[in-house]
mmCIF file of C-alpha atoms in Angstrom:
data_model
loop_
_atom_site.group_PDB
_atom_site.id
_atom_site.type_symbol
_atom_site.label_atom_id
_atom_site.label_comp_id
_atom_site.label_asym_id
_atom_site.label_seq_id
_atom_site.Cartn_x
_atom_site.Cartn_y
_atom_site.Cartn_z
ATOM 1 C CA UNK A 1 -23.121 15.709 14.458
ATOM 2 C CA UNK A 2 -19.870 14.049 13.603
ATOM 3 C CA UNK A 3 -18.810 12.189 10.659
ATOM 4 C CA UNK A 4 -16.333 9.527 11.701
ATOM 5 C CA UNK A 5 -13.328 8.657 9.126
ATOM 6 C CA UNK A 6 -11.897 5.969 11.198
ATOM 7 C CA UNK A 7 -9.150 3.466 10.284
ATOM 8 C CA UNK A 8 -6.623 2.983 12.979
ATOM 9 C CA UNK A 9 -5.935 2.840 16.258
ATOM 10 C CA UNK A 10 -7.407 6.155 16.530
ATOM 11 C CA UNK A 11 -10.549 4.906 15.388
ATOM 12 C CA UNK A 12 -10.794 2.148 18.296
ATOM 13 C CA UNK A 13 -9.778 4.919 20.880
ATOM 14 C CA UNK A 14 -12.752 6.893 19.499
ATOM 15 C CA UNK A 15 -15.206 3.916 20.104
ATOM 16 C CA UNK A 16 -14.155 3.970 23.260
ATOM 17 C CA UNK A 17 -14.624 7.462 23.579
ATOM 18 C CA UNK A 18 -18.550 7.130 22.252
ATOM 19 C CA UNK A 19 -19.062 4.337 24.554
ATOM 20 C CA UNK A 20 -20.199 4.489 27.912
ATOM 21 C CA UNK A 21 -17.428 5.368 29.745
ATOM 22 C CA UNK A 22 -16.296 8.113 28.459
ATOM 23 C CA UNK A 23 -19.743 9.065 26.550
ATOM 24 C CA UNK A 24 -18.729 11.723 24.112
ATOM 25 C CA UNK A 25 -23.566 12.293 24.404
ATOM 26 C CA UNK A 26 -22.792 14.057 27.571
ATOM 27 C CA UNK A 27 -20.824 17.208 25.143
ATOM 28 C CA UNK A 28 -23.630 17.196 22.681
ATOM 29 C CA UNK A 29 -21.943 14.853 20.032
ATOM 30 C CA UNK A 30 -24.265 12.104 21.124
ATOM 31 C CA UNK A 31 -24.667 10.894 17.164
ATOM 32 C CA UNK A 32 -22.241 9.547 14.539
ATOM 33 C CA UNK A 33 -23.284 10.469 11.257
ATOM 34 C CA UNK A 34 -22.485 8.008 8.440
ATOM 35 C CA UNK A 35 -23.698 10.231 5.465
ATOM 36 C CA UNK A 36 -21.669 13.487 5.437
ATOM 37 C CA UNK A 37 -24.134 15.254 3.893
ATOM 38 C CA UNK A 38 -25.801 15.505 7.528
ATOM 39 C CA UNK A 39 -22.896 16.053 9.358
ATOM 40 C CA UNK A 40 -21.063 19.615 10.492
ATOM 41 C CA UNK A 41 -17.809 17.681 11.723
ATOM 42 C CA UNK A 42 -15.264 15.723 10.215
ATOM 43 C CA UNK A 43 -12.910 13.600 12.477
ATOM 44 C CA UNK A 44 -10.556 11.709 10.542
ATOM 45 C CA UNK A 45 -8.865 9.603 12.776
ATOM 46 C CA UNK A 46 -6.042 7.074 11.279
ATOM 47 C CA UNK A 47 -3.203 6.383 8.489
ATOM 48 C CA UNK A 48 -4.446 8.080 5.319
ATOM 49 C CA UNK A 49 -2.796 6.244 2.339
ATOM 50 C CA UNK A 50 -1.790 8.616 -0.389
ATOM 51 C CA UNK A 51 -4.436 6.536 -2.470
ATOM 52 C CA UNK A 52 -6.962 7.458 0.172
ATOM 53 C CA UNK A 53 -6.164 11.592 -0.320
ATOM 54 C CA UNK A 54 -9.038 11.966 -2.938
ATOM 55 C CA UNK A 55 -11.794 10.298 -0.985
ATOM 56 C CA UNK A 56 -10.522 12.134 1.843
ATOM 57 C CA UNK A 57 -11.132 15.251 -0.036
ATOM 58 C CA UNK A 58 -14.401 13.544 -1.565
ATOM 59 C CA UNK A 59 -15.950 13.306 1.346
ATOM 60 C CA UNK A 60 -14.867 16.961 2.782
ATOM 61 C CA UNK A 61 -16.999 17.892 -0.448
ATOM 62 C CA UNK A 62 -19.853 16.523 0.594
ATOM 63 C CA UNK A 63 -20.456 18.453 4.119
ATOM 64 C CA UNK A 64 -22.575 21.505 3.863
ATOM 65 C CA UNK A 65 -21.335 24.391 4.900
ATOM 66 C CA UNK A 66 -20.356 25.106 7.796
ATOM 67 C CA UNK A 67 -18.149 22.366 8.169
ATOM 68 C CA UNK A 68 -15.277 21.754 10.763
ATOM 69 C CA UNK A 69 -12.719 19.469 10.410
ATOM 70 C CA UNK A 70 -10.390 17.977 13.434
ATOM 71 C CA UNK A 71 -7.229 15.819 12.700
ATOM 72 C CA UNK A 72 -6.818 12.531 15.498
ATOM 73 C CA UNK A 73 -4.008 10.944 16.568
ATOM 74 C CA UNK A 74 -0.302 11.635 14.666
ATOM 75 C CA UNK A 75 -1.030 9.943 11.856
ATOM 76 C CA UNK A 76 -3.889 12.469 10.072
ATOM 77 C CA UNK A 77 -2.237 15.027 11.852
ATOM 78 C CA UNK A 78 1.211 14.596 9.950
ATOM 79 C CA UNK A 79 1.660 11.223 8.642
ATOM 80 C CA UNK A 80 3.058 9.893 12.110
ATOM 81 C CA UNK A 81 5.925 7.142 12.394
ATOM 82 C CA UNK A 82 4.519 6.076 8.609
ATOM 83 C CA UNK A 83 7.543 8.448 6.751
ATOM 84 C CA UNK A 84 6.657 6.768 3.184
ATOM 85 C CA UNK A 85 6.306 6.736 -0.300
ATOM 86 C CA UNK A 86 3.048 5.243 0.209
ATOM 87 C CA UNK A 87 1.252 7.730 3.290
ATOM 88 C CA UNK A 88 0.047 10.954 2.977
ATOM 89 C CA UNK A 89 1.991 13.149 5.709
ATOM 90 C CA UNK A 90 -0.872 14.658 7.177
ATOM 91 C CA UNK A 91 -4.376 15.499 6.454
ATOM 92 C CA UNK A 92 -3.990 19.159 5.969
ATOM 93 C CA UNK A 93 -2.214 18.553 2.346
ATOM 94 C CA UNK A 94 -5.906 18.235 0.982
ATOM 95 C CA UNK A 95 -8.055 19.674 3.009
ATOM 96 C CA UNK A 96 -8.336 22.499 5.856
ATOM 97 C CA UNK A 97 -7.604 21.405 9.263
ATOM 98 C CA UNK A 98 -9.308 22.890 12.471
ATOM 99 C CA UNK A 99 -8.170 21.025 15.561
ATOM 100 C CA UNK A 100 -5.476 18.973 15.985
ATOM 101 C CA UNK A 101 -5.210 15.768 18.597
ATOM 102 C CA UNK A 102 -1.942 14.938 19.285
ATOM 103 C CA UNK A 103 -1.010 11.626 20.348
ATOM 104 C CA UNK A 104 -0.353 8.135 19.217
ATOM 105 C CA UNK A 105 -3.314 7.033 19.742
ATOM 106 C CA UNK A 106 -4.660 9.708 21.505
ATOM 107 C CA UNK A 107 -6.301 9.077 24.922
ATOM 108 C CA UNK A 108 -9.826 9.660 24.411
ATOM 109 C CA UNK A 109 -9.579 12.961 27.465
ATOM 110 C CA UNK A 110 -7.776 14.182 24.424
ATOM 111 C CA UNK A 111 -10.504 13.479 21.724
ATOM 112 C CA UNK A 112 -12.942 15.003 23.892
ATOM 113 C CA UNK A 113 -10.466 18.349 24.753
ATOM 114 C CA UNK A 114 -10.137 18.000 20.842
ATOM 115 C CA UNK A 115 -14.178 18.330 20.564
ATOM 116 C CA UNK A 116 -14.528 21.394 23.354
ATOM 117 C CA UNK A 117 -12.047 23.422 21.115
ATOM 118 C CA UNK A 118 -14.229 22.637 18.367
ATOM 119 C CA UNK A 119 -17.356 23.794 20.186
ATOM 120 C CA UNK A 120 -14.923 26.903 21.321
ATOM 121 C CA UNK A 121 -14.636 27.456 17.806
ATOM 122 C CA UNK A 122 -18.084 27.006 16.521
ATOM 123 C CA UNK A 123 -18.945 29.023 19.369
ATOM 124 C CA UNK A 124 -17.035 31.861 19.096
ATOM 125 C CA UNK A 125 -16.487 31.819 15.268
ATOM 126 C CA UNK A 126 -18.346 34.454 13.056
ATOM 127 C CA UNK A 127 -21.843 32.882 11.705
ATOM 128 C CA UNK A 128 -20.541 33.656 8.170
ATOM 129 C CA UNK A 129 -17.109 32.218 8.643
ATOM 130 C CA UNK A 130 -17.566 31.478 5.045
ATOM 131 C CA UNK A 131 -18.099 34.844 3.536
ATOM 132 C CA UNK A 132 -14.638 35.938 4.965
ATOM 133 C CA UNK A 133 -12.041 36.696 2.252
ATOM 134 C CA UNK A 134 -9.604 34.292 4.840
ATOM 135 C CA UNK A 135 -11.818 31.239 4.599
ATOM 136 C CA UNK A 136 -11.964 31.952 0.977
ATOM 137 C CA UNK A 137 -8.657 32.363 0.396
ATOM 138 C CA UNK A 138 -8.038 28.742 2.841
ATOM 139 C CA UNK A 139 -9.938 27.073 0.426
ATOM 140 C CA UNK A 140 -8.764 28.314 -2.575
ATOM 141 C CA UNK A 141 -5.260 27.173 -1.761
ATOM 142 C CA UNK A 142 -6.960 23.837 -1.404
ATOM 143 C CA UNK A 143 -8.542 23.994 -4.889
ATOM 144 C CA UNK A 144 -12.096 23.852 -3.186
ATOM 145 C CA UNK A 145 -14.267 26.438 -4.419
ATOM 146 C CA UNK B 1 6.195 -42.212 -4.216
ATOM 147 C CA UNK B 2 6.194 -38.804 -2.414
ATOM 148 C CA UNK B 3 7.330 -36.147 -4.348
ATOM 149 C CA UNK B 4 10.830 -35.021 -3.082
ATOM 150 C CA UNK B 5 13.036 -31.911 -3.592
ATOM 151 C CA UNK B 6 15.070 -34.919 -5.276
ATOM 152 C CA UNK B 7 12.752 -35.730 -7.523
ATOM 153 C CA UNK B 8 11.741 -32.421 -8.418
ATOM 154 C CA UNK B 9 14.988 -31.842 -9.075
ATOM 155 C CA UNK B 10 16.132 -34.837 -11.722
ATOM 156 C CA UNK B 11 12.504 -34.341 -13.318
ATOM 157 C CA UNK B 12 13.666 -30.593 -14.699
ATOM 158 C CA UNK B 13 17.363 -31.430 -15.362
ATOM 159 C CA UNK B 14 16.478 -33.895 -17.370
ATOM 160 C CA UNK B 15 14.336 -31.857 -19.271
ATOM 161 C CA UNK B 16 16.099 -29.009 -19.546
ATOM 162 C CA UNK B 17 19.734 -29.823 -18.622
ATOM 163 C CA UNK B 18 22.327 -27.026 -17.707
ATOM 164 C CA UNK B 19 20.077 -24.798 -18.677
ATOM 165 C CA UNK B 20 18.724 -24.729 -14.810
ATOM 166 C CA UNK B 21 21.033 -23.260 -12.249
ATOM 167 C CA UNK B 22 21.645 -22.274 -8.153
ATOM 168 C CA UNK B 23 19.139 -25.402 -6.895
ATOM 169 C CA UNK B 24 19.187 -25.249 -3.307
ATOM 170 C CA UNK B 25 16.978 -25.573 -0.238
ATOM 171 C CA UNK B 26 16.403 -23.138 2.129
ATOM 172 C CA UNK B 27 14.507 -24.402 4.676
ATOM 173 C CA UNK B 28 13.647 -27.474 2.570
ATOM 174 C CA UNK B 29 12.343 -25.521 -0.051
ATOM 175 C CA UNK B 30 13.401 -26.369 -3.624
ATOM 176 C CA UNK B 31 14.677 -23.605 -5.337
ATOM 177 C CA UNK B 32 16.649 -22.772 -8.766
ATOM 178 C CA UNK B 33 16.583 -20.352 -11.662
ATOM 179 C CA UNK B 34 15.944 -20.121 -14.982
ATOM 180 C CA UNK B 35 17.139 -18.248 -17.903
ATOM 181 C CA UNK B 36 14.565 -15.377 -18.022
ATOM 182 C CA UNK B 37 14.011 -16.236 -21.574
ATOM 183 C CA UNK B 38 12.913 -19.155 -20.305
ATOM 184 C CA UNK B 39 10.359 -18.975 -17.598
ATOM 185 C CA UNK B 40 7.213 -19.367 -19.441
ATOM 186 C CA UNK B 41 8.837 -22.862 -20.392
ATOM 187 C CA UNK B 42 9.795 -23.842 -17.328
ATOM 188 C CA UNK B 43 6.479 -22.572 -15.409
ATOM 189 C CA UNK B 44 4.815 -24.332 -17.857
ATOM 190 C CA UNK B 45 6.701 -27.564 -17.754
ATOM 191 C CA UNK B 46 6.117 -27.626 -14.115
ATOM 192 C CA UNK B 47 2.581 -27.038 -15.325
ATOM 193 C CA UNK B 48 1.997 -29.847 -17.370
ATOM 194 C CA UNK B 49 3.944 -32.672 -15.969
ATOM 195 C CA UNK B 50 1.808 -35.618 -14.679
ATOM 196 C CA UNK B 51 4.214 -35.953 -12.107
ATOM 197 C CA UNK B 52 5.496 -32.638 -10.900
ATOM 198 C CA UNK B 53 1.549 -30.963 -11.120
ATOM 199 C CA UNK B 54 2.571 -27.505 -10.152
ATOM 200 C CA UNK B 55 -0.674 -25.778 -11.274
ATOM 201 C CA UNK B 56 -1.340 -23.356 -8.159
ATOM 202 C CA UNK B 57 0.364 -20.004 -7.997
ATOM 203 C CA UNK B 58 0.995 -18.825 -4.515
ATOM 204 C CA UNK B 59 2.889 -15.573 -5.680
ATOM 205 C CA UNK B 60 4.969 -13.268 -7.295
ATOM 206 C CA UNK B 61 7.197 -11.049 -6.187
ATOM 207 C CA UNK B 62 11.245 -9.045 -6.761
ATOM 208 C CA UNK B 63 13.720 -8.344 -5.199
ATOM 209 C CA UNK B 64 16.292 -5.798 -5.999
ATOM 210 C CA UNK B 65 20.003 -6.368 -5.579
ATOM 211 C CA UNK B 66 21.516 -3.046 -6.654
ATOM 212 C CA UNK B 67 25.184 -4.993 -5.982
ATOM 213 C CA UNK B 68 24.603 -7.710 -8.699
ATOM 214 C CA UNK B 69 25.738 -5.951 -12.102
ATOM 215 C CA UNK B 70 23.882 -7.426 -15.057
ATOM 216 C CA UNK B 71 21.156 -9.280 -12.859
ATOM 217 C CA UNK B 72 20.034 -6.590 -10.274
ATOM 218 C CA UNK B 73 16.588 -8.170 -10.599
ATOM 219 C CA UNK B 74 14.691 -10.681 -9.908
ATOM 220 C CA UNK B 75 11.269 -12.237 -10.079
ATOM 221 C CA UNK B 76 10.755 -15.048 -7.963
ATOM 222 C CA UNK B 77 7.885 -17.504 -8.597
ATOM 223 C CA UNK B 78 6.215 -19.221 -5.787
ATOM 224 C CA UNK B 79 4.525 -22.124 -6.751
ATOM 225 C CA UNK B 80 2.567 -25.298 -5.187
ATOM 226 C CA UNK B 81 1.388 -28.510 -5.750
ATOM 227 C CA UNK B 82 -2.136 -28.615 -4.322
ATOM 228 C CA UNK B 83 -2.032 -33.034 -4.275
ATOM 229 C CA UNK B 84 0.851 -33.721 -2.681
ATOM 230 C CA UNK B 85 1.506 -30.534 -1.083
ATOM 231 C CA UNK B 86 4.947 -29.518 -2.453
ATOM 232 C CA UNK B 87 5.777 -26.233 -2.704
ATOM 233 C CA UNK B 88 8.875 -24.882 -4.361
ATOM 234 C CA UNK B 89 10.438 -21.146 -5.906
ATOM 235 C CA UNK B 90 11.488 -20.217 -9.775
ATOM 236 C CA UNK B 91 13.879 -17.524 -9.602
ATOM 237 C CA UNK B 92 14.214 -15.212 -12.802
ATOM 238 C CA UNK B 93 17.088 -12.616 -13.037
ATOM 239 C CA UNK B 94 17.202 -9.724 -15.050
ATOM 240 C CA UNK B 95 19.173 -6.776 -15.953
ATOM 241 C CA UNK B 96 17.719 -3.433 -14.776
ATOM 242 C CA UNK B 97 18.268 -1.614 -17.739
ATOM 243 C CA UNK B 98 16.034 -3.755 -19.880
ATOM 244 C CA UNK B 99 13.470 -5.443 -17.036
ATOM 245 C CA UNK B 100 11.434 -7.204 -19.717
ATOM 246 C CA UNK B 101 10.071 -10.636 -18.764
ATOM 247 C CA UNK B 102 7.665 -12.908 -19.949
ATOM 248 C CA UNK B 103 4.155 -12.235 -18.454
ATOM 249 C CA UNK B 104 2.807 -16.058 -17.659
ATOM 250 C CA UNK B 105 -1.204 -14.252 -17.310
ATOM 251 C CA UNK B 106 -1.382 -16.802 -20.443
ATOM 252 C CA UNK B 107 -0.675 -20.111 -17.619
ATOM 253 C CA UNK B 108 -2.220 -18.306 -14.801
ATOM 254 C CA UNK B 109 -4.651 -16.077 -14.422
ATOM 255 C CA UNK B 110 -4.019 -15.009 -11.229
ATOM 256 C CA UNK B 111 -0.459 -13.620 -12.408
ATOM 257 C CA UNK B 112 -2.621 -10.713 -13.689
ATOM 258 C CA UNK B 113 -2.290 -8.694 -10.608
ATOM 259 C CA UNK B 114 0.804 -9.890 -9.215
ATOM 260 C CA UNK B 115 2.296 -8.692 -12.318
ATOM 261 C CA UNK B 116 1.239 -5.865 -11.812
ATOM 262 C CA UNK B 117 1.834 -5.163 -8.302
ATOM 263 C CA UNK B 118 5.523 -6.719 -9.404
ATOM 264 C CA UNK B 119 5.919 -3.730 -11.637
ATOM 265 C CA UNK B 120 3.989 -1.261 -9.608
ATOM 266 C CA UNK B 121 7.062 -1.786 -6.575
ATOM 267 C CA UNK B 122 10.099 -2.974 -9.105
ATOM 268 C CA UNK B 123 9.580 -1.589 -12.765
ATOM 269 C CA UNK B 124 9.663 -5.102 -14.328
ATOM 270 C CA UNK B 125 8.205 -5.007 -17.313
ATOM 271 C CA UNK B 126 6.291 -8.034 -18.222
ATOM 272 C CA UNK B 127 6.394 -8.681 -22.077
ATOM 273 C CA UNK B 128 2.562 -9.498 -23.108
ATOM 274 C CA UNK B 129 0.662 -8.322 -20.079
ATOM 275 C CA UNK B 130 -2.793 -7.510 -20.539
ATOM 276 C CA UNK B 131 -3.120 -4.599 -18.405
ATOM 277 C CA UNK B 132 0.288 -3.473 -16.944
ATOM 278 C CA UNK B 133 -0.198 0.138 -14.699
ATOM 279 C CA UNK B 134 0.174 0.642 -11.150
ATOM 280 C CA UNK B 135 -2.577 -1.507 -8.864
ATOM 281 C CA UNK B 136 -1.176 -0.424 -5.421
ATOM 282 C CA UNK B 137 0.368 2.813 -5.622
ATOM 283 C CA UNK B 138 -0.833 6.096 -6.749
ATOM 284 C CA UNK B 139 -1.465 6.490 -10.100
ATOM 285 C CA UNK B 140 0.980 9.996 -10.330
ATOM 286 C CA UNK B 141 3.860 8.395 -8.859
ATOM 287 C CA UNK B 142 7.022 8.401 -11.435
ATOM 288 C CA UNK B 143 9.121 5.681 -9.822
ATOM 289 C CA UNK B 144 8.860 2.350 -8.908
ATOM 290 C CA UNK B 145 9.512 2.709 -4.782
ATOM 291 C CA UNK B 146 10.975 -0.671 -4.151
ATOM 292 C CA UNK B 147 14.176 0.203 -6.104
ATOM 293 C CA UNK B 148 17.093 0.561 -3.271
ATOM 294 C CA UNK B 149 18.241 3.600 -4.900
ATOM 295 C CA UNK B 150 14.981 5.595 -3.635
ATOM 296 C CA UNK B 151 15.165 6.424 -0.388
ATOM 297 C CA UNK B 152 12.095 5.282 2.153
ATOM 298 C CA UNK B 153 10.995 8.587 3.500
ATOM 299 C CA UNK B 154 8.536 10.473 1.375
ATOM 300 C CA UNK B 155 10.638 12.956 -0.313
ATOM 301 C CA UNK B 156 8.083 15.965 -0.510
ATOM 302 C CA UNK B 157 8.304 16.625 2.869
ATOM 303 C CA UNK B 158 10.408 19.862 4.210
ATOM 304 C CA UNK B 159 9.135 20.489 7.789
ATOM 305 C CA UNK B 160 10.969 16.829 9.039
ATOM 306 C CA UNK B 161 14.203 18.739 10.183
ATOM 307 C CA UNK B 162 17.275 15.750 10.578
ATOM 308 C CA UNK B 163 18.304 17.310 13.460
ATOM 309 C CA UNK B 164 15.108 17.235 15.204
ATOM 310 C CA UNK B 165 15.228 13.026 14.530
ATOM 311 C CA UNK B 166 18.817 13.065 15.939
ATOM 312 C CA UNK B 167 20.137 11.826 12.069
ATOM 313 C CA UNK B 168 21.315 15.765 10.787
#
């Protein structure tokens, strides 16, 4: 179950993605969650304003554990053409990243290669993925204990 | 009688003489400054008058000219007359190393945010504001971005290699 952080272009490309063409159902990410306490994946797709970093990181808070987190598009990924004062230049300055979708917006083949690796990850990753001194060490640097 | 730029005009000089410089009319709107001492008087002059009825403010906003020694900024007051549809613009200049102006929260209340958005991009300080801290920009940041002598890029980055944008 995905939790959907949309605000851009990204965001539209992603409806499009859920809809029925593409039909993001048939790889078993059939619902968007709108609480994150029920959801396992975070897709932030869009421009996140320095302002938004701590809601960003709010919301990361609220998944259980395990959680996965994928950065759409350039803009979450690493602030994109938006070189300001005012954006945050990428995502992964608050919170851990695990997959990253390139493109501006990113086609949604590419949003749906972006979920496979995430399956590939939650597939392949060690059930307690949390216990490891790595993960711990990830999240540390991120001031999430 | 419709109210005309030329009306507008002879309505303040007479009330407040030389004091009122730089009219002119770009793109037919009526524009001049004031004395930055002055601009509660003037906004509320233009207030007040029967005839002139300026009592809608569309904005506030700066600009920064960096090249203007002793008056690098200034405030510009947009403001309209809802009856006969007249819009015109109150400049105020200042001098950057003492930005203090007026706040005119007292004539209109939606100056509060303005204001502050106003100082939030420029550093003006407004002299009497109720409530002057940043509205739009992070609450941490320690300059006021819309100064020209602060680059645009965000500063904190070091993985943007020049080269790689073709500007190294």
């Amino acid at each position: 179950m995905a939790k959907g952080f949309c605000h851009s272009c990204c965001g539209i490309e992603f409806m499009g993605t859920m809809g029925s063409h593409y039909d993001l159902g048939r790889f078993g990410a059939e619902r968007v969650g709108f609480s994150p306490r029920q959801c396992d994946l975070m897709m932030v797709m869009g421009t996140i304003a320095k302002k938004m970093g701590p809601v960003v990181k709010q919301v990361y808070l609220q998944m259980a554990e395990p959680r996965w987190v994928m950065a759409v598009g350039a803009c979450a990924s690493s602030g994109g053409i938006f070189d300001t004062y005012s954006v945050l230049q990428g995502i992964d300055q608050v919170i851990p990243v695990d997959v990253y979708v390139p493109g501006c917006p990113p086609r949604p083949e590419a949003i749906i290669d972006g979920l496979l690796r995430i399956q590939d990850l939650v597939g392949k990753e060690s059930l307690r993925r949390r216990e490891g001194e790595h993960y711990k060490a990830l999240l540390e640097s991120y001031g999430i204990q | 009688m419709p109210l005309t730029n030329e009306t507008i005009k002879a309505r303040v000089t007479e009330k407040f003489g030389e004091q009122l410089t730089g009219f002119e009319e770009p793109y037919g709107m009526l524009t001049f400054e004031a004395p930055k001492e002055m601009n509660l008087k003037v906004l509320n002059f233009l207030y007040d008058d029967e005839e002139l009825k300026f009592r809608f403010l569309t904005d506030i906003t700066g600009v920064h000219y960096p090249d203007k020694p002793g008056r690098e900024l200034v405030v510009v007051y947009h403001l309209h007359n809802m009856v006969d549809n007249v819009r015109i613009r109150l400049k105020v200049f200042t001098n950057i190393n003492q930005p203090d102006i007026y706040t005119v929260t007292g004539l209109f209340s939606a100056a509060n945010w303005m204001e502050r958005e106003t100082y939030d991009f420029l550093g003006v300080n407004f002299v009497g504001h109720p409530n002057l801290k940043r509205i739009l920009n992070v609450e941490e940041m320690d300059y006021h971005p819309l100064r020209k002598e602060f680059p645009l890029e965000d500063q904190t980055r070091i993985d943007k290699d020049d080269e790689m944008f073709g500007r190294g």
